[in-house]
Amino acid sequence: VVSGAVSELTPSEREVFSPRELKHGWRLACQTYPQSDCVLNIPAESLTTAQRTQVEGVAVTVPPTPVVTGYPLELSPPSLADPQADADGLLKALNRQYKLNCQQIDLNALRRLSPQLRTDGWQCRAMVRGDEVIAVNPPSGRNLGLAIDLGTTKIAGYLVDLEDGRTLAAQGTMNPQISYGEDIISRLNRVIKTPGESARMQQLVTKAFNQLATELCAEAATRPEEIGDVVVVGNTVMHHLWLGLPVNQLACPPFVPATSLAVDVKARDLGLNIAPGAYVHLLPNIAGYVGADHLAMLLATGIWRDRGTTLALDIGTNTEVSLVCNGRIATASCASGPAFEGGHIKYGMRAASGAIERLRLVNGTVQYQTIEDAPPVGICGSGILDTVAQLYLAGIIDEGGRMKKGHSLITTSRKQREFIVVSPAERAGQSPITVTQMDIRELQLAKAAIRAGIQALLEASNCAETDIKKVIIAGAFGSYIDVSSAITIGMLPSLPLKRFRQVGNAAGAGARLALISWHKRAEARTIARRIRYIELAGAPGFDQTFVQASYLGQYRITNGNRITQE
Amino acid sequence: VVSGAVSELTPSEREVFSPRELKHGWRLACQTYPQSDCVLNIPAESLTTAQRTQVEGVAVTVPPTPVVTGYPLELSPPSLADPQADADGLLKALNRQYKLNCQQIDLNALRRLSPQLRTDGWQCRAMVRGDEVIAVNPPSGRNLGLAIDLGTTKIAGYLVDLEDGRTLAAQGTMNPQISYGEDIISRLNRVIKTPGESARMQQLVTKAFNQLATELCAEAATRPEEIGDVVVVGNTVMHHLWLGLPVNQLACPPFVPATSLAVDVKARDLGLNIAPGAYVHLLPNIAGYVGADHLAMLLATGIWRDRGTTLALDIGTNTEVSLVCNGRIATASCASGPAFEGGHIKYGMRAASGAIERLRLVNGTVQYQTIEDAPPVGICGSGILDTVAQLYLAGIIDEGGRMKKGHSLITTSRKQREFIVVSPAERAGQSPITVTQMDIRELQLAKAAIRAGIQALLEASNCAETDIKKVIIAGAFGSYIDVSSAITIGMLPSLPLKRFRQVGNAAGAGARLALISWHKRAEARTIARRIRYIELAGAPGFDQTFVQASYLGQYRITNGNRITQE
């Protein structure tokens, strides 16, 4: 607050700000009411900037065998001599001409049929799914599909031509439910405490989907009515909230979903405005905290068929890990927390413009890179990972994660040590950007959760770390991390770098594969059936493994013991 | 209007009322606005009285093979060691225990599943239709169905126990669309002129159905959520208006329905509040003016299997006629008009309390019987039929339908002759109840349409009248007419009385059969496929036959010539 009268300081604000910050007029926007005209200075890092969303992932190449097929028809108009009903004539011609056995027309499609046939001169394109006509398009109509990766933070949408499998347009947007909490746990709590919010959260996502469909169609010069099929993947909580399924049982042990099965439901039952009788297909979930997005990644990368041992991770607030070993798949969910997304980190932020995403210590000097080369405003997950790795390699922190005092880049403020990433001098007198001792503890918890999860899967599958021939790192965060930093801090097993592969948004690629090909849709069900879900909360010795996994450095863990490597 | 100031007479009122009526203060309620406090005298015949609705028809006895089956289940709750999703556990237990192959649970049912299983101690009754669980009931839940005969005027509903086939409750109500016009043509016109009314008319019927379901369930001490299946039959216009299908093409040649096929649609898509995933089944239509109600009659009476020649009629504003002959079925629709329902008849009224439903001339004296033995307020269809037959037999009208002057019961007013049924003296000085020359002309048009339709079917089937071994007369009006009167005026062929059978509401019985038994549902499709629809508008020589068929008396028609019988 530069000038003007505002309400009294609240206890929360006294808690959050230092006396110096308070003296400089820092206030929380959520706690302060203006009492006159005011002049405010809003720091750059508080401004919402578009988050970097990633829509490109592994390549999507599969022969198109879409679930919906379009059949052009030319019908004879009815006459007094042959007063055949419109739908009857359509089905008769369709079944005869294409040797099908269609028995029904979706009610919404039927509602449009009679005037449409008369307008289009008895020519049309019947869109068929199984034994049902789900839409009747004009003769020039296209056969389009929409694949959606519904993330907790981001939604990625892909408009696909179902006849040749090409992606016509791709776009990312924020998940509007974010106003109900950044992570799935806060959204779960919100719905459990206020069940009425459930419908509102469902509608928000539906609205975002409809908006995405409209924008993608505009980009490809078509209309959402030409979208005859949709595949959605997301984590189990997003899946349940969108379908309007109960979530209470997800929030307490044994954390079970209402359903893990693939769901096919009319798009209209979920409020999507696309082809009149179109369905939405949701790939199977695996468990309460391993969703269809992880399954889609396994589908897209094809690693579930690997003969050797393969590890695959989706890193985020919740990290899903699968270990493919001897034709079997074991999967676990690791509560890695929000540190990788900048949460619970003093200067942490999402991967948006101005976030420090890379950091090196060169001869005692900090060198960093920000997203879009903007002036630094904070540090995102990959930046924190790099920082901790560099501090460990430089000997500034020990393997327990403790900052050593006395280093020129270490300062002590508010009772904890901090590593100065950007000094006030570099920020024109604004506060510095630092990584604190507590930030390092947060990162240790996050990476320990992942490492211990990997370890539990190895043990459950009777495999050793060194058996792992391939490591797939998926998801937006996973694509941007420096793998060697992740190995340095012991987040990932110490394996040759060439065994690692960062595949980007593989969930979106999996969704597109399931959209284009019903073989892939069937394959997804096969994968789901093969997966053995390992509940870490109940795994013996997990706590001890977790403690060992919180150490920095390169090591192996065997029977809960950490063996540091040379 | 007894006293008080009202608005000026409108041209319509001057048209409708005689000078004497106007002098006595007669006004049309729809044309008159009060301009002060008024005292009004509302004649008894203007008061809405409950119309006699008929819910009993032919017997419904068929071994129950319902489309929905209930399976009791006892499930194991999930645990950390076996964290199986709720739906997965349910389907697995269901398929294993009952050797089924259910693959999906309706979304609405799924939305309730998790809390319900936890409340009911993991016991339930899965309601299965095909490969889909449409509802999960408490263990004590019942398996109920609802059959509805959706008439233009009346709606008859039957609540059926699908396990033993018993009808638990039956009830009739008025079709609330009647506020949009009494007959289908006025409702069609309304929708065509004001397309927005279509949704409103759909909602009115849905509301009536929901109300009917609630009342039937209250009578049977159950809840609408236990209704897992619905069968609806009605004429094609009622069918289309309820489904929200376009009707423009029904209103002009060649008068084709949007669909003639059986329709299966989720009850929620039509706004019915019953079991979460229940479907509604609508039996096939036959043509624009021959609906599923006629098909249901053919199903209920079983006459479509007759080896001999059988004639079946549903008499109403529109009369549907089928002729079964040598294993083939020919069907036509006759535009018989509103006379049988009291429309276009001076003192005509529906079959409600106080309607004269039977009339005899005994030694020149009128003897009549009213519904519920109430004081007479008008004449319903069967009463008019009797009157014309009696006048013809008494020689008061000739075979052309002309009233002879000079008879003591004939008066002349407003330029036409009238037969006095109830004199002012008998009505405490109120106006008399009469049948006018124009009323007789209306009846002649109505009965000629039916007789000419029968004739056209006989010709199309190469049958003679005398071949007809059985005549089925269905529908509410048909059950109350005096068959010998109908033969006397030449509405029905002159055949021995014992060949006639009045079966009441056979459409409702057919709906119940299709509800209880999927064999009967399949049979309905078979009948629909076998029917040859004869469009009378295009039939050669139909106009000449119609003229001959308008004569009173007993005769045959051959090649458009009327041969009076001895």
CSV table of N, CA and C in Angstrom, one decimal, chain B residues 247-357:
chain,number,residue,atom,x,y,z
B,247,VAL,N,-42.9,-32.5,-36.0
B,247,VAL,CA,-44.2,-32.9,-36.4
B,247,VAL,C,-44.6,-32.3,-37.7
B,248,ASN,N,-43.8,-31.3,-38.2
B,248,ASN,CA,-44.2,-30.7,-39.5
B,248,ASN,C,-44.5,-31.7,-40.6
B,249,GLN,N,-43.7,-32.7,-40.7
B,249,GLN,CA,-43.9,-33.7,-41.8
B,249,GLN,C,-45.1,-34.6,-41.6
B,250,LEU,N,-45.6,-34.6,-40.4
B,250,LEU,CA,-46.8,-35.4,-40.1
B,250,LEU,C,-48.1,-34.7,-40.6
B,251,ALA,N,-47.9,-33.3,-40.7
B,251,ALA,CA,-49.1,-32.5,-41.0
B,251,ALA,C,-49.4,-32.3,-42.5
B,252,CYS,N,-48.4,-32.7,-43.3
B,252,CYS,CA,-48.7,-32.6,-44.8
B,252,CYS,C,-48.3,-33.8,-45.5
B,253,PRO,N,-48.8,-34.1,-46.7
B,253,PRO,CA,-48.6,-35.3,-47.4
B,253,PRO,C,-47.1,-35.5,-47.6
B,254,PRO,N,-46.5,-36.7,-47.6
B,254,PRO,CA,-47.2,-38.0,-47.3
B,254,PRO,C,-47.4,-38.3,-45.9
B,255,PHE,N,-47.4,-37.4,-45.0
B,255,PHE,CA,-47.8,-37.6,-43.6
B,255,PHE,C,-46.9,-38.7,-42.9
B,256,VAL,N,-45.6,-38.5,-43.0
B,256,VAL,CA,-44.7,-39.5,-42.5
B,256,VAL,C,-44.2,-39.2,-41.1
B,257,PRO,N,-44.1,-40.2,-40.2
B,257,PRO,CA,-43.5,-40.0,-38.9
B,257,PRO,C,-42.0,-39.7,-39.0
B,258,ALA,N,-41.4,-39.1,-38.0
B,258,ALA,CA,-39.9,-39.0,-38.0
B,258,ALA,C,-39.3,-40.4,-37.8
B,259,THR,N,-40.0,-41.2,-37.0
B,259,THR,CA,-39.6,-42.6,-36.9
B,259,THR,C,-40.8,-43.5,-36.6
B,260,SER,N,-40.7,-44.7,-37.2
B,260,SER,CA,-41.8,-45.7,-36.9
B,260,SER,C,-41.2,-46.8,-36.0
B,261,LEU,N,-39.9,-46.7,-35.8
B,261,LEU,CA,-39.2,-47.8,-35.1
B,261,LEU,C,-39.5,-47.7,-33.6
B,262,ALA,N,-39.3,-48.9,-32.9
B,262,ALA,CA,-39.3,-48.9,-31.5
B,262,ALA,C,-38.2,-48.0,-31.0
B,263,VAL,N,-38.5,-47.2,-29.9
B,263,VAL,CA,-37.5,-46.3,-29.4
B,263,VAL,C,-37.2,-46.7,-27.9
B,264,ASP,N,-35.9,-46.8,-27.6
B,264,ASP,CA,-35.5,-47.1,-26.2
B,264,ASP,C,-34.6,-45.8,-25.8
B,265,VAL,N,-35.1,-45.2,-24.8
B,265,VAL,CA,-34.4,-43.9,-24.4
B,265,VAL,C,-34.3,-43.8,-22.9
B,266,LYS,N,-33.2,-43.3,-22.4
B,266,LYS,CA,-33.1,-43.1,-20.9
B,266,LYS,C,-34.3,-42.3,-20.4
B,267,ALA,N,-34.9,-42.7,-19.4
B,267,ALA,CA,-36.1,-42.0,-18.8
B,267,ALA,C,-35.7,-40.6,-18.5
B,268,ARG,N,-34.4,-40.4,-18.0
B,268,ARG,CA,-34.0,-39.0,-17.7
B,268,ARG,C,-33.9,-38.1,-18.8
B,269,ASP,N,-33.7,-38.6,-20.0
B,269,ASP,CA,-33.7,-37.8,-21.2
B,269,ASP,C,-35.0,-37.2,-21.5
B,270,LEU,N,-36.1,-37.8,-20.9
B,270,LEU,CA,-37.4,-37.3,-21.1
B,270,LEU,C,-37.9,-36.6,-19.8
B,271,GLY,N,-37.1,-36.6,-18.8
B,271,GLY,CA,-37.5,-35.9,-17.6
B,271,GLY,C,-38.3,-36.8,-16.6
B,272,LEU,N,-38.3,-38.1,-16.8
B,272,LEU,CA,-39.0,-38.9,-15.8
B,272,LEU,C,-38.2,-39.2,-14.6
B,273,ASN,N,-38.8,-39.1,-13.4
B,273,ASN,CA,-38.1,-39.3,-12.2
B,273,ASN,C,-38.3,-40.7,-11.6
B,274,ILE,N,-37.6,-41.7,-12.2
B,274,ILE,CA,-37.8,-43.0,-11.7
B,274,ILE,C,-36.5,-43.6,-11.3
B,275,ALA,N,-36.2,-44.9,-11.5
B,275,ALA,CA,-34.9,-45.5,-11.2
B,275,ALA,C,-33.8,-44.7,-12.0
B,276,PRO,N,-32.6,-44.6,-11.4
B,276,PRO,CA,-31.6,-43.6,-12.0
B,276,PRO,C,-31.3,-43.9,-13.4
B,277,GLY,N,-31.1,-45.2,-13.8
B,277,GLY,CA,-30.7,-45.5,-15.2
B,277,GLY,C,-31.8,-46.1,-16.0
B,278,ALA,N,-33.0,-46.0,-15.6
B,278,ALA,CA,-34.1,-46.7,-16.3
B,278,ALA,C,-34.3,-46.2,-17.7
B,279,TYR,N,-34.8,-47.1,-18.6
B,279,TYR,CA,-35.1,-46.7,-19.9
B,279,TYR,C,-36.7,-46.6,-20.1
B,280,VAL,N,-37.1,-45.9,-21.1
B,280,VAL,CA,-38.4,-45.9,-21.6
B,280,VAL,C,-38.4,-46.6,-22.9
B,281,HIS,N,-39.4,-47.6,-23.1
B,281,HIS,CA,-39.5,-48.2,-24.4
B,281,HIS,C,-40.8,-47.8,-25.0
B,282,LEU,N,-40.7,-47.3,-26.2
B,282,LEU,CA,-41.9,-46.9,-27.0
B,282,LEU,C,-42.1,-47.9,-28.1
B,283,LEU,N,-43.3,-48.5,-28.2
B,283,LEU,CA,-43.5,-49.5,-29.2
B,283,LEU,C,-43.5,-48.8,-30.6
B,284,PRO,N,-43.2,-49.6,-31.6
B,284,PRO,CA,-43.2,-49.0,-33.0
B,284,PRO,C,-44.5,-48.3,-33.4
B,285,ASN,N,-44.4,-47.3,-34.1
B,285,ASN,CA,-45.6,-46.7,-34.8
B,285,ASN,C,-45.8,-47.4,-36.1
B,286,ILE,N,-46.9,-47.2,-36.7
B,286,ILE,CA,-47.2,-47.9,-38.0
B,286,ILE,C,-47.1,-46.8,-39.1
B,287,ALA,N,-47.7,-45.7,-38.9
B,287,ALA,CA,-47.8,-44.6,-39.9
B,287,ALA,C,-48.0,-43.3,-39.1
B,288,GLY,N,-48.1,-42.2,-39.9
B,288,GLY,CA,-48.4,-40.9,-39.3
B,288,GLY,C,-49.6,-40.9,-38.5
B,289,TYR,N,-50.6,-41.6,-38.9
B,289,TYR,CA,-51.9,-41.6,-38.2
B,289,TYR,C,-52.3,-43.0,-37.7
B,290,VAL,N,-51.4,-43.9,-37.6
B,290,VAL,CA,-51.6,-45.2,-37.0
B,290,VAL,C,-50.5,-45.4,-36.0
B,291,GLY,N,-50.8,-45.3,-34.7
B,291,GLY,CA,-49.7,-45.3,-33.7
B,291,GLY,C,-49.5,-46.6,-33.0
B,292,ALA,N,-48.6,-46.5,-32.1
B,292,ALA,CA,-48.2,-47.7,-31.3
B,292,ALA,C,-49.4,-48.2,-30.4
B,293,ASP,N,-50.4,-47.3,-30.2
B,293,ASP,CA,-51.5,-47.8,-29.4
B,293,ASP,C,-52.3,-48.8,-30.2
B,294,HIS,N,-52.4,-48.6,-31.5
B,294,HIS,CA,-53.1,-49.6,-32.3
B,294,HIS,C,-52.3,-50.9,-32.4
B,295,LEU,N,-51.0,-50.7,-32.5
B,295,LEU,CA,-50.1,-51.9,-32.5
B,295,LEU,C,-50.3,-52.7,-31.2
B,296,ALA,N,-50.4,-51.9,-30.1
B,296,ALA,CA,-50.5,-52.6,-28.8
B,296,ALA,C,-51.8,-53.3,-28.7
B,297,MET,N,-52.9,-52.8,-29.3
B,297,MET,CA,-54.1,-53.5,-29.4
B,297,MET,C,-54.0,-54.8,-30.1
B,298,LEU,N,-53.3,-54.8,-31.3
B,298,LEU,CA,-53.1,-56.0,-32.0
B,298,LEU,C,-52.3,-57.0,-31.2
B,299,LEU,N,-51.4,-56.5,-30.4
B,299,LEU,CA,-50.5,-57.4,-29.6
B,299,LEU,C,-51.4,-58.0,-28.5
B,300,ALA,N,-52.2,-57.2,-27.8
B,300,ALA,CA,-53.0,-57.6,-26.7
B,300,ALA,C,-54.1,-58.6,-27.1
B,301,THR,N,-54.7,-58.3,-28.2
B,301,THR,CA,-55.8,-59.2,-28.6
B,301,THR,C,-55.3,-60.5,-29.3
B,302,GLY,N,-54.0,-60.4,-29.8
B,302,GLY,CA,-53.4,-61.6,-30.4
B,302,GLY,C,-54.0,-61.9,-31.8
B,303,ILE,N,-54.9,-61.0,-32.3
B,303,ILE,CA,-55.6,-61.3,-33.5
B,303,ILE,C,-54.7,-61.4,-34.7
B,304,TRP,N,-53.5,-60.8,-34.6
B,304,TRP,CA,-52.6,-60.8,-35.8
B,304,TRP,C,-52.2,-62.2,-36.1
B,305,ARG,N,-52.4,-63.2,-35.2
B,305,ARG,CA,-52.1,-64.6,-35.5
B,305,ARG,C,-53.3,-65.3,-36.1
B,306,ASP,N,-54.5,-64.7,-36.1
B,306,ASP,CA,-55.7,-65.3,-36.6
B,306,ASP,C,-55.6,-65.9,-38.0
B,307,ARG,N,-56.1,-67.1,-38.1
B,307,ARG,CA,-56.0,-67.8,-39.4
B,307,ARG,C,-57.2,-67.3,-40.3
B,308,GLY,N,-58.4,-67.0,-39.6
B,308,GLY,CA,-59.5,-66.5,-40.4
B,308,GLY,C,-59.3,-65.0,-40.6
B,309,THR,N,-60.4,-64.4,-41.1
B,309,THR,CA,-60.3,-63.0,-41.3
B,309,THR,C,-60.9,-62.2,-40.1
B,310,THR,N,-60.1,-61.3,-39.6
B,310,THR,CA,-60.5,-60.5,-38.5
B,310,THR,C,-60.3,-59.0,-38.7
B,311,LEU,N,-61.3,-58.3,-38.3
B,311,LEU,CA,-61.3,-56.8,-38.4
B,311,LEU,C,-61.1,-56.3,-37.0
B,312,ALA,N,-60.2,-55.3,-36.9
B,312,ALA,CA,-60.1,-54.6,-35.6
B,312,ALA,C,-60.1,-53.1,-35.7
B,313,LEU,N,-60.8,-52.5,-34.8
B,313,LEU,CA,-61.0,-51.0,-34.9
B,313,LEU,C,-60.7,-50.3,-33.6
B,314,ASP,N,-60.0,-49.2,-33.7
B,314,ASP,CA,-59.9,-48.3,-32.5
B,314,ASP,C,-60.6,-47.1,-32.9
B,315,ILE,N,-61.8,-46.9,-32.4
B,315,ILE,CA,-62.7,-45.8,-32.8
B,315,ILE,C,-62.4,-44.5,-32.0
B,316,GLY,N,-62.2,-43.4,-32.7
B,316,GLY,CA,-62.0,-42.1,-32.0
B,316,GLY,C,-62.1,-41.0,-33.0
B,317,THR,N,-61.4,-39.9,-32.7
B,317,THR,CA,-61.4,-38.8,-33.6
B,317,THR,C,-60.7,-39.2,-34.9
B,318,ASN,N,-59.7,-40.1,-34.7
B,318,ASN,CA,-59.1,-40.8,-35.8
B,318,ASN,C,-59.3,-42.3,-35.5
B,319,THR,N,-59.8,-43.0,-36.5
B,319,THR,CA,-60.1,-44.4,-36.3
B,319,THR,C,-59.1,-45.2,-37.0
B,320,GLU,N,-58.4,-46.1,-36.3
B,320,GLU,CA,-57.5,-47.0,-36.9
B,320,GLU,C,-58.1,-48.3,-37.1
B,321,VAL,N,-58.0,-48.9,-38.3
B,321,VAL,CA,-58.6,-50.2,-38.7
B,321,VAL,C,-57.6,-51.1,-39.2
B,322,SER,N,-57.6,-52.3,-38.7
B,322,SER,CA,-56.7,-53.3,-39.3
B,322,SER,C,-57.5,-54.5,-39.7
B,323,LEU,N,-57.1,-55.1,-40.8
B,323,LEU,CA,-57.8,-56.3,-41.3
B,323,LEU,C,-56.7,-57.4,-41.4
B,324,VAL,N,-56.9,-58.5,-40.6
B,324,VAL,CA,-56.0,-59.6,-40.7
B,324,VAL,C,-56.7,-60.6,-41.6
B,325,CYS,N,-55.9,-61.0,-42.6
B,325,CYS,CA,-56.6,-61.9,-43.6
B,325,CYS,C,-55.5,-62.8,-44.2
B,326,ASN,N,-55.6,-64.0,-44.1
B,326,ASN,CA,-54.6,-65.0,-44.6
B,326,ASN,C,-53.2,-64.7,-44.1
B,327,GLY,N,-53.1,-64.4,-42.8
B,327,GLY,CA,-51.8,-64.1,-42.2
B,327,GLY,C,-51.1,-62.8,-42.6
B,328,ARG,N,-51.9,-62.0,-43.3
B,328,ARG,CA,-51.3,-60.6,-43.6
B,328,ARG,C,-52.2,-59.6,-42.9
B,329,ILE,N,-51.6,-58.5,-42.6
B,329,ILE,CA,-52.3,-57.4,-41.9
B,329,ILE,C,-52.2,-56.2,-42.7
B,330,ALA,N,-53.4,-55.6,-43.0
B,330,ALA,CA,-53.5,-54.4,-43.7
B,330,ALA,C,-54.1,-53.4,-42.7
B,331,THR,N,-53.6,-52.2,-42.7
B,331,THR,CA,-54.0,-51.2,-41.7
B,331,THR,C,-54.3,-49.8,-42.4
B,332,ALA,N,-55.3,-49.2,-42.0
B,332,ALA,CA,-55.6,-47.8,-42.5
B,332,ALA,C,-56.0,-46.9,-41.4
B,333,SER,N,-56.0,-45.6,-41.7
B,333,SER,CA,-56.4,-44.6,-40.7
B,333,SER,C,-57.5,-43.8,-41.3
B,334,CYS,N,-58.6,-43.7,-40.5
B,334,CYS,CA,-59.8,-43.1,-41.1
B,334,CYS,C,-60.0,-41.8,-40.3
B,335,ALA,N,-60.2,-40.7,-41.0
B,335,ALA,CA,-60.4,-39.4,-40.4
B,335,ALA,C,-61.9,-39.3,-39.9
B,336,SER,N,-62.2,-39.9,-38.8
B,336,SER,CA,-63.6,-40.0,-38.4
B,336,SER,C,-64.1,-38.7,-37.7
B,337,GLY,N,-63.2,-37.8,-37.3
B,337,GLY,CA,-63.6,-36.6,-36.7
B,337,GLY,C,-64.0,-36.7,-35.3
B,338,PRO,N,-64.4,-35.5,-34.7
B,338,PRO,CA,-64.6,-35.5,-33.3
B,338,PRO,C,-66.1,-35.9,-32.9
B,339,ALA,N,-66.9,-36.2,-33.8
B,339,ALA,CA,-68.3,-36.5,-33.4
B,339,ALA,C,-68.5,-37.5,-32.3
B,340,PHE,N,-67.7,-38.6,-32.4
B,340,PHE,CA,-67.8,-39.6,-31.4
B,340,PHE,C,-67.3,-39.2,-30.0
B,341,GLU,N,-66.6,-38.1,-30.0
B,341,GLU,CA,-66.2,-37.6,-28.7
B,341,GLU,C,-67.1,-36.4,-28.3
B,342,GLY,N,-68.2,-36.2,-29.0
B,342,GLY,CA,-69.1,-35.1,-28.7
B,342,GLY,C,-68.7,-33.8,-29.4
B,343,GLY,N,-67.7,-33.8,-30.2
B,343,GLY,CA,-67.3,-32.6,-30.9
B,343,GLY,C,-68.1,-32.3,-32.1
B,344,HIS,N,-68.3,-31.0,-32.4
B,344,HIS,CA,-69.1,-30.5,-33.5
B,344,HIS,C,-70.5,-31.0,-33.4
B,345,ILE,N,-71.0,-31.4,-32.3
B,345,ILE,CA,-72.4,-31.8,-32.0
B,345,ILE,C,-73.0,-30.8,-31.1
B,346,LYS,N,-74.1,-30.2,-31.4
B,346,LYS,CA,-74.7,-29.1,-30.7
B,346,LYS,C,-74.7,-29.3,-29.2
B,347,TYR,N,-75.2,-30.4,-28.7
B,347,TYR,CA,-75.3,-30.7,-27.3
B,347,TYR,C,-74.3,-31.9,-27.0
B,348,GLY,N,-73.3,-32.0,-27.9
B,348,GLY,CA,-72.4,-33.1,-27.7
B,348,GLY,C,-71.5,-32.8,-26.5
B,349,MET,N,-71.0,-33.9,-25.9
B,349,MET,CA,-70.0,-33.7,-24.8
B,349,MET,C,-69.2,-35.0,-24.6
B,350,ARG,N,-68.2,-35.0,-23.9
B,350,ARG,CA,-67.4,-36.2,-23.7
B,350,ARG,C,-68.2,-37.1,-22.7
B,351,ALA,N,-67.7,-38.3,-22.6
B,351,ALA,CA,-68.3,-39.3,-21.7
B,351,ALA,C,-68.1,-39.0,-20.3
B,352,ALA,N,-68.8,-38.0,-19.8
B,352,ALA,CA,-68.6,-37.5,-18.4
B,352,ALA,C,-70.0,-37.6,-17.7
B,353,SER,N,-70.0,-37.4,-16.4
B,353,SER,CA,-71.2,-37.5,-15.7
B,353,SER,C,-72.3,-36.6,-16.3
B,354,GLY,N,-73.5,-37.2,-16.4
B,354,GLY,CA,-74.7,-36.5,-17.0
B,354,GLY,C,-74.8,-36.6,-18.5
B,355,ALA,N,-73.9,-37.3,-19.1
B,355,ALA,CA,-74.0,-37.4,-20.6
B,355,ALA,C,-75.0,-38.5,-20.9
B,356,ILE,N,-75.8,-38.3,-21.9
B,356,ILE,CA,-76.7,-39.4,-22.3
B,356,ILE,C,-75.9,-40.3,-23.1
B,357,GLU,N,-75.8,-41.6,-22.6
B,357,GLU,CA,-75.0,-42.6,-23.3
B,357,GLU,C,-75.8,-43.7,-24.0
